[in-house]
mmCIF file of C-alpha atoms in Angstrom:
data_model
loop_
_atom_site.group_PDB
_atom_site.id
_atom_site.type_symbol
_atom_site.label_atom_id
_atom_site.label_comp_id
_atom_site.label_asym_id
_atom_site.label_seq_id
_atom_site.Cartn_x
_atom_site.Cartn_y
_atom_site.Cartn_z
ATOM 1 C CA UNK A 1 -2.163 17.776 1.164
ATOM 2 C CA UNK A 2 -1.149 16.578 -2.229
ATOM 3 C CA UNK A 3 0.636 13.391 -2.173
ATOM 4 C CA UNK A 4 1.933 13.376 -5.706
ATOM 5 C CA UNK A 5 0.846 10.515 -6.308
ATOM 6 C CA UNK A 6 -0.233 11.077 -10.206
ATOM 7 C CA UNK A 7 0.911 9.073 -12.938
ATOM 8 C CA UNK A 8 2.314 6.414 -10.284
ATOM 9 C CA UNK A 9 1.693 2.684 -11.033
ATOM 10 C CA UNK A 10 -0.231 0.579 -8.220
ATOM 11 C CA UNK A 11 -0.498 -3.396 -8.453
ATOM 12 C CA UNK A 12 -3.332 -4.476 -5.930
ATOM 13 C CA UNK A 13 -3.715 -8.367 -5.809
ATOM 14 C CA UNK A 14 -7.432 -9.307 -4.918
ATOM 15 C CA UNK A 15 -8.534 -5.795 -5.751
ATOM 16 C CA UNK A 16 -11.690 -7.195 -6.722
ATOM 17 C CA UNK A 17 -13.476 -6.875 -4.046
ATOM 18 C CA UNK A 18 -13.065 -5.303 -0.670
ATOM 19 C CA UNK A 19 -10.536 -3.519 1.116
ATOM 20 C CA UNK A 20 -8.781 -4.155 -2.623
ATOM 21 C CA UNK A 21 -11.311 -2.746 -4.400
ATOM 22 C CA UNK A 22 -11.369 0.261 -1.820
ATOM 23 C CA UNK A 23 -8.007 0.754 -2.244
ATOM 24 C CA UNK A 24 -8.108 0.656 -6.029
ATOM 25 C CA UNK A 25 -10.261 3.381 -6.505
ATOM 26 C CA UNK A 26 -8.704 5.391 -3.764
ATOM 27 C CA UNK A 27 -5.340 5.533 -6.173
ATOM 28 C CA UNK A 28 -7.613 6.031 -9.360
ATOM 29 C CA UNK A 29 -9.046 9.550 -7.531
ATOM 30 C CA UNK A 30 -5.334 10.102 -6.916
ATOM 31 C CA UNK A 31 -4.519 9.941 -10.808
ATOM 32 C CA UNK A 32 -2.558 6.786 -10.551
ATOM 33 C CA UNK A 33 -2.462 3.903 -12.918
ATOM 34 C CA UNK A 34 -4.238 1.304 -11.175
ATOM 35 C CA UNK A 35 -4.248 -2.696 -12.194
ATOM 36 C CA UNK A 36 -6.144 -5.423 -10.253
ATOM 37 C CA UNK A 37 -5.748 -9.160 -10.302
ATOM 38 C CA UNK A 38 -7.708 -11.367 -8.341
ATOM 39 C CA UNK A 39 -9.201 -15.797 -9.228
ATOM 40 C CA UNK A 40 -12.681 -14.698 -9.994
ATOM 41 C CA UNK A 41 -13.150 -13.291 -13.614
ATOM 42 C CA UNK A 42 -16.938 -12.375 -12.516
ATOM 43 C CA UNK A 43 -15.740 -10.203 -10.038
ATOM 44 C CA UNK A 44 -12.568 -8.434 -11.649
ATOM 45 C CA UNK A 45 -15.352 -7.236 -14.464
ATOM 46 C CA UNK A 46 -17.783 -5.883 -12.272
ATOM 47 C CA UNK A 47 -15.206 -4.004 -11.095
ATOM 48 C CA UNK A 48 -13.991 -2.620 -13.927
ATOM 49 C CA UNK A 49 -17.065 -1.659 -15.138
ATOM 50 C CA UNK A 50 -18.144 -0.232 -12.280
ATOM 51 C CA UNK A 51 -15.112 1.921 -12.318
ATOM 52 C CA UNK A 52 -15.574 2.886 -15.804
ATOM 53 C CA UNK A 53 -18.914 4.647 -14.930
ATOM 54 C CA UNK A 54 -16.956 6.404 -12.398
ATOM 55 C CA UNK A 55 -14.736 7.773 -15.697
ATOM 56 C CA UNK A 56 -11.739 5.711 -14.261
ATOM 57 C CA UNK A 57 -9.878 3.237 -16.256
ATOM 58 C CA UNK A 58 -8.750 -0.147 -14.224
ATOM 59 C CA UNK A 59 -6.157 -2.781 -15.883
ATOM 60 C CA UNK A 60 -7.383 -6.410 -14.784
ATOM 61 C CA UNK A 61 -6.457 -9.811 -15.332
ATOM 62 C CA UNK A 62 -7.439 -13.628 -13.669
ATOM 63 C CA UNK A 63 -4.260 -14.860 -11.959
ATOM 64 C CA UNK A 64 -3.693 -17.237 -8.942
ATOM 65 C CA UNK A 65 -1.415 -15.652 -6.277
ATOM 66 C CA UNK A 66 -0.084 -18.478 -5.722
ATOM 67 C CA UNK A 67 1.371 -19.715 -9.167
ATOM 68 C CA UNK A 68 4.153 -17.450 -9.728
ATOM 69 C CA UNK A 69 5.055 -17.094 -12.996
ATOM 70 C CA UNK A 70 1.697 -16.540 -13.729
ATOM 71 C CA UNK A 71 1.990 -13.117 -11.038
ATOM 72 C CA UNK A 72 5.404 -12.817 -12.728
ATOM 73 C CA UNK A 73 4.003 -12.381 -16.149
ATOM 74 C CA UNK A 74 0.998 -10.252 -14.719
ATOM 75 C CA UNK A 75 3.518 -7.762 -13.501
ATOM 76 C CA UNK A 76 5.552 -8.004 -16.690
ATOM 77 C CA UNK A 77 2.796 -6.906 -18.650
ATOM 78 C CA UNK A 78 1.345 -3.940 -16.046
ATOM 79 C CA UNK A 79 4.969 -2.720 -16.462
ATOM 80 C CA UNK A 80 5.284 -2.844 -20.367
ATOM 81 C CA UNK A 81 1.343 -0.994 -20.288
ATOM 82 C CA UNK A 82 2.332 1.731 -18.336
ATOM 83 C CA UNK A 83 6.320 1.864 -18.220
ATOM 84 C CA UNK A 84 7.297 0.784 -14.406
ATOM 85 C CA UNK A 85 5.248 -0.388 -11.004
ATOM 86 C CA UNK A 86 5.550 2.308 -7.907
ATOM 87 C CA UNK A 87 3.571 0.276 -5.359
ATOM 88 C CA UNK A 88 2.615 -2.836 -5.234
ATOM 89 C CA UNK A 89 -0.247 -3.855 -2.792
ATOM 90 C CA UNK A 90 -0.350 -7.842 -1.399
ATOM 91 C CA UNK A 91 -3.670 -7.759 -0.349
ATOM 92 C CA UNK A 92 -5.321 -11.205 -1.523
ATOM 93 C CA UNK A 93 -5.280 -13.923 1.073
ATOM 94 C CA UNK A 94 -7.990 -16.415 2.345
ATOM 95 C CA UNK A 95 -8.948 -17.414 5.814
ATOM 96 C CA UNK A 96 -11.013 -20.565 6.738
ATOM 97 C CA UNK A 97 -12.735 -21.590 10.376
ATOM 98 C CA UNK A 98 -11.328 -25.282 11.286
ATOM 99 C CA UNK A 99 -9.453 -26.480 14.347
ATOM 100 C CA UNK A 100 -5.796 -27.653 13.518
ATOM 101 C CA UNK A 101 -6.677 -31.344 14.208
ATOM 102 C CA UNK A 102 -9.020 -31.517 11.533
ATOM 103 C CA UNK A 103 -6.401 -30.053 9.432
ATOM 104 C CA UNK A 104 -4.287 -32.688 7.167
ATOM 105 C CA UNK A 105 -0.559 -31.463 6.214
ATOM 106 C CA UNK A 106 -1.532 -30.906 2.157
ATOM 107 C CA UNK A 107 -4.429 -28.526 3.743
ATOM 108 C CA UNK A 108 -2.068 -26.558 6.217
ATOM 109 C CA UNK A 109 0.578 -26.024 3.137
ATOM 110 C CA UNK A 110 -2.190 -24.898 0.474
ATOM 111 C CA UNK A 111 -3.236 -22.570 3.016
ATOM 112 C CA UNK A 112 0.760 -21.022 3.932
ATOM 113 C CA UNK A 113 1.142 -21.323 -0.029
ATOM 114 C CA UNK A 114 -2.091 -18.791 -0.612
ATOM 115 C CA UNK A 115 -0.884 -16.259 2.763
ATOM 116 C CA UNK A 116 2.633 -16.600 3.161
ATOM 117 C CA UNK A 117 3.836 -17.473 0.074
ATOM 118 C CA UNK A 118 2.274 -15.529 -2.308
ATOM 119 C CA UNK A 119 3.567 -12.512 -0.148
ATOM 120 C CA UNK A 120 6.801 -13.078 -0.835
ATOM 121 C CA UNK A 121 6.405 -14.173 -4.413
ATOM 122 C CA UNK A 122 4.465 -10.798 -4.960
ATOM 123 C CA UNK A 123 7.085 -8.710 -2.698
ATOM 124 C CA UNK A 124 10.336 -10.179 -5.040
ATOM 125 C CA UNK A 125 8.191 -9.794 -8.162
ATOM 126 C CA UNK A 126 7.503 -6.179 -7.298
ATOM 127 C CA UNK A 127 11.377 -5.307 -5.899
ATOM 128 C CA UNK A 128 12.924 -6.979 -9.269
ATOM 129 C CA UNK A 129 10.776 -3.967 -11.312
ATOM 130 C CA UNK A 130 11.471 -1.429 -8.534
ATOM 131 C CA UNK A 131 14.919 -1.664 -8.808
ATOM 132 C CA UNK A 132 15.099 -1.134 -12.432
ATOM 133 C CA UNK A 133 13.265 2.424 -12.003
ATOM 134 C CA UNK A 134 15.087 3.614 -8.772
ATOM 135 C CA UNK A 135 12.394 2.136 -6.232
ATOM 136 C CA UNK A 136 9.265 1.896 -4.818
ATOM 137 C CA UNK A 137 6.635 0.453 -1.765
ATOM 138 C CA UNK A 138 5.418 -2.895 -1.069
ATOM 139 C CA UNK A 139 2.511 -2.649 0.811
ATOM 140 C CA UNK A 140 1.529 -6.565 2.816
ATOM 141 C CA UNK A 141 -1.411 -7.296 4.284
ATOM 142 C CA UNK A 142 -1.107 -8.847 7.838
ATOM 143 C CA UNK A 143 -4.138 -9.120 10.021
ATOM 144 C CA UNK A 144 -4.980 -8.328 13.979
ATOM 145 C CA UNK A 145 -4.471 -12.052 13.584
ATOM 146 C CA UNK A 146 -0.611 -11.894 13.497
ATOM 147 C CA UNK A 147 -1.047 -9.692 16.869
ATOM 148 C CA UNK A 148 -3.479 -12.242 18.632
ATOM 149 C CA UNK A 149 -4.112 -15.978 16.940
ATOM 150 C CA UNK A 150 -6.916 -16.682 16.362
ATOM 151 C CA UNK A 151 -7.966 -20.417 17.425
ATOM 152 C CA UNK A 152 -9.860 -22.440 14.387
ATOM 153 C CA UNK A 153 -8.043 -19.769 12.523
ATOM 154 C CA UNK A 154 -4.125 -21.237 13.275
ATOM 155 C CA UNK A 155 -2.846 -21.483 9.901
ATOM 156 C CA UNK A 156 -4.091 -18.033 8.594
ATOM 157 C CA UNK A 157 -2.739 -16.517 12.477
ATOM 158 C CA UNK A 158 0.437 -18.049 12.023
ATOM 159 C CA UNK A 159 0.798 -17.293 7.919
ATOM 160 C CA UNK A 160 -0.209 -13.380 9.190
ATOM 161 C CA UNK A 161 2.260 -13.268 11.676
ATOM 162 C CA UNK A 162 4.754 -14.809 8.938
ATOM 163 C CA UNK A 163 3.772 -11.700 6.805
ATOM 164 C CA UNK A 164 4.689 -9.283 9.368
ATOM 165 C CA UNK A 165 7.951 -10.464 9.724
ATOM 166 C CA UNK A 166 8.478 -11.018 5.958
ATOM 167 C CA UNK A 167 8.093 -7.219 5.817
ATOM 168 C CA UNK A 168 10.550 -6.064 8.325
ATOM 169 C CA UNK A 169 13.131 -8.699 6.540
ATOM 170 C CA UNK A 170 12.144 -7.454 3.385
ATOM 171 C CA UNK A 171 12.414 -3.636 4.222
ATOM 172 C CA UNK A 172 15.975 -3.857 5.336
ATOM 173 C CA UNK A 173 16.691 -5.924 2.370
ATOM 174 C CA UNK A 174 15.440 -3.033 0.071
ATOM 175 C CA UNK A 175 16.438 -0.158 2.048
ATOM 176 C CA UNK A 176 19.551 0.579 -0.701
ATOM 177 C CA UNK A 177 17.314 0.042 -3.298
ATOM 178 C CA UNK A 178 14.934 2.862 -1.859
ATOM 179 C CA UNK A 179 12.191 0.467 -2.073
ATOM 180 C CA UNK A 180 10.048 0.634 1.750
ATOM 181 C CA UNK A 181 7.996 -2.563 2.407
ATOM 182 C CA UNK A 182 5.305 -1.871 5.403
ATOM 183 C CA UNK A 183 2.397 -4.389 6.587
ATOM 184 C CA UNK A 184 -0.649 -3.096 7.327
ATOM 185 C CA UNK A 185 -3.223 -4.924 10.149
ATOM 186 C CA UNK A 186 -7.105 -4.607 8.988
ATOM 187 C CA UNK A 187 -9.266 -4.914 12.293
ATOM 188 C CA UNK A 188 -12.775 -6.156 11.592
ATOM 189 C CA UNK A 189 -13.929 -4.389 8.733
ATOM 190 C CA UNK A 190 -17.064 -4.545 6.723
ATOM 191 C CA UNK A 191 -16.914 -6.162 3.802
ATOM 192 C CA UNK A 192 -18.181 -9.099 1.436
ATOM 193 C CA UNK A 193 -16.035 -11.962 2.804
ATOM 194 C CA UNK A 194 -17.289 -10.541 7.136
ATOM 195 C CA UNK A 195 -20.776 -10.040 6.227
ATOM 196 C CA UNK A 196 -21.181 -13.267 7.777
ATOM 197 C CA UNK A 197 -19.460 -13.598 10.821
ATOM 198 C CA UNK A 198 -20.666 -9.678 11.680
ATOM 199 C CA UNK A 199 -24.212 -10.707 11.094
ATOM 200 C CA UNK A 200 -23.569 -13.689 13.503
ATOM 201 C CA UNK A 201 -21.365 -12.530 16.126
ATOM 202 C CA UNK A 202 -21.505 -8.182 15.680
ATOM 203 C CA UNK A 203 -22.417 -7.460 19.278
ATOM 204 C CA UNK A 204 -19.688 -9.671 20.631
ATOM 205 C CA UNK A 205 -16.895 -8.322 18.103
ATOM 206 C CA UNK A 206 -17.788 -4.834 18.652
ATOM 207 C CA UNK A 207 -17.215 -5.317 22.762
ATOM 208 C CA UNK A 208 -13.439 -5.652 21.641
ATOM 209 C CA UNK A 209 -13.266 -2.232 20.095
ATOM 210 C CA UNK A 210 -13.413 1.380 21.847
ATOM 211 C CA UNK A 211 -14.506 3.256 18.516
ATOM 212 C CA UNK A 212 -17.252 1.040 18.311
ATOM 213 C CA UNK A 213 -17.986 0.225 15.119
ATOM 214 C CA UNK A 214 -16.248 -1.762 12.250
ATOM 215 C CA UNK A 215 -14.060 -0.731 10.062
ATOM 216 C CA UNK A 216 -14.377 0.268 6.250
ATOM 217 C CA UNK A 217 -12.664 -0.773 3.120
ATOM 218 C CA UNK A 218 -11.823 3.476 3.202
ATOM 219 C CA UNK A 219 -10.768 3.397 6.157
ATOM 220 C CA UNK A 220 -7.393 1.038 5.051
ATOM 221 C CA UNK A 221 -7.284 2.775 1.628
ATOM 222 C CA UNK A 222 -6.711 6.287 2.699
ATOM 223 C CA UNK A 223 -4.169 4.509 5.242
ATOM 224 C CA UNK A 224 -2.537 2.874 2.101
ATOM 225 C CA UNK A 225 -2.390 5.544 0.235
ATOM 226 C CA UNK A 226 -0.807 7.584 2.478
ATOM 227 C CA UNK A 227 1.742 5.410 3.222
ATOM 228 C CA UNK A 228 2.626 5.388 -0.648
ATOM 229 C CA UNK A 229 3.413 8.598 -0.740
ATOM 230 C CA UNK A 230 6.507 10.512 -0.239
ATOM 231 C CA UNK A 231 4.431 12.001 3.020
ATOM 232 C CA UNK A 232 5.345 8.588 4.816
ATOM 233 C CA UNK A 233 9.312 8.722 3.549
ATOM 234 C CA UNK A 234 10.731 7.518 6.648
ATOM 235 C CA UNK A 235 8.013 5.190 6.976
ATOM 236 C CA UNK A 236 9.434 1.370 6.732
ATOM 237 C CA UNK A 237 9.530 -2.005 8.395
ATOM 238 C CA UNK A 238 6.510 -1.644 10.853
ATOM 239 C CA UNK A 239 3.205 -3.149 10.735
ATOM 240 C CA UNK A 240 0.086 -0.644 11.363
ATOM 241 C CA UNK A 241 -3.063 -1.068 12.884
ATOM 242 C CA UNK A 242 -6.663 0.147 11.682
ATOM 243 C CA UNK A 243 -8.436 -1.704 14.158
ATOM 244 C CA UNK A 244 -10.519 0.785 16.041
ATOM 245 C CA UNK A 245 -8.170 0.674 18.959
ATOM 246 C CA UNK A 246 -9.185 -2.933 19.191
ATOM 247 C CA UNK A 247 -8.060 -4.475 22.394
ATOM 248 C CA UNK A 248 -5.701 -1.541 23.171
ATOM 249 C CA UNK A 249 -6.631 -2.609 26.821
ATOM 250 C CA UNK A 250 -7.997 -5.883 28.715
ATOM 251 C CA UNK A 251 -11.448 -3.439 29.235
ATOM 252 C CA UNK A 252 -11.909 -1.934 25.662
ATOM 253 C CA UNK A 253 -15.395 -0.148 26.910
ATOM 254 C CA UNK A 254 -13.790 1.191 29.940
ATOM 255 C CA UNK A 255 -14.810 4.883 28.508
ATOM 256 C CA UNK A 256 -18.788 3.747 27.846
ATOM 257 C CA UNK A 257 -18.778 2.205 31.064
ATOM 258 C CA UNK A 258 -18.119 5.222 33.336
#
């Protein structure tokens, strides 16, 4: 199937590493224009460089999702490199295991500003250059999170759940301007940032999840890539999973089991 996705221009935020980086190179071996931002320099390099071996070349720059003229300008100058921005990915975030007491109220905002915020900094960044070049898709990472909280996780649940309904506000918004805004919902998914928790607590997570196994930073880039295409057109306003069926039923094994 070709997507026709060539020569399009793709903003990732936190492609650096993960189900970003994933993504990233997913566009690049679509012929797309491809430019990254993410906080850590370190990271953003090794990225680029290890796309460069691939042949591929990857715009990148520092920026903080959360200031916004700095995103602002970040944009400005992905659009002045390369003409106009087709899809725009808000895919940084950051999570944090703490119980909502032991939260103070400057901790809880930093935490909406980085999730929630920056969403819908990124998403009216990205419509005010897909308007001037006849539209476009915004692309929002939710989480499984927005679909069941999470407790110790409350301000990252609620900030997800925030995101999904920033998108279906958003999408109706844009609908004249042909711009469609869609959240995808990452299950567990092996990356960097999970290592972790899967090396602690992998036979627990995967009782949740009738494919049993985790998921891959692939597995949400082909998704995402799809959806940028013309292929999803009537696509718009949902949220969709890649969870592994996670929790589709109170007895996720039920198949194993019989």
């Amino acid at each position: 199937m070709d997507l026709h996705l060539t020569g399009k221009t793709v903003v990732i935020t936190g492609g650096g590493t993960g189900i970003g980086k994933g993504t990233a190179l997913e566009f690049l071996r679509e012929g797309c224009h491809v430019a990254i931002c993410g906080r850590r320099q370190q990271k953003l390099d090794e990225t680029k460089a290890e796309f460069a071996a691939l042949g591929f070349d990857l715009m990148t720059k520092s920026v903080d999702v959360t200031d916004y003229d700095a995103l602002a300008l970040f944009a400005d100058e992905v659009a002045q490199k390369y003409g106009r921005i087709d899809v725009w990915i808000n895919n940084a975030g950051s999570n944090q295991i703490k119980s909502l007491m032991d939260y103070d109220v400057e901790e809880f905002r930093s935490m909406t500003d980085k999730i929630l915020v920056s969403v819908f900094s990124g998403s009216k960044i990205a419509a005010t250059h897909m308007r001037k070049t006849g539209g476009g898709v915004i692309l929002n990472a939710s989480s499984f999170s927005a679909v069941i909280p999470n407790a110790g996780r409350a301000p990252y649940s609620a900030c997800k759940a925030g995101v999904s309904s920033l998108t279906r506000t958003f999408a109706a918004e844009l609908a004249k301007d042909h711009i469609r805004v869609i959240a995808y919902v990452p299950g567990m998914t092996a990356t960097e940032i999970s290592a972790k928790n899967i090396e602690l607590n992998g036979p627990r997570l995967m009782r949740d999840i009738p494919m049993q196994r985790f998921g891959t930073p692939e597995d949400n880039a082909k998704l995402l890539v799809f959806l940028a295409s013309d292929c999803a057109s009537y696509i718009n306003g949902t949220q969709i999973e890649v969870t592994g069926a996670k929790l589709c039923v109170q007895n996720p094994l039920y198949s194993y089991e019989q």
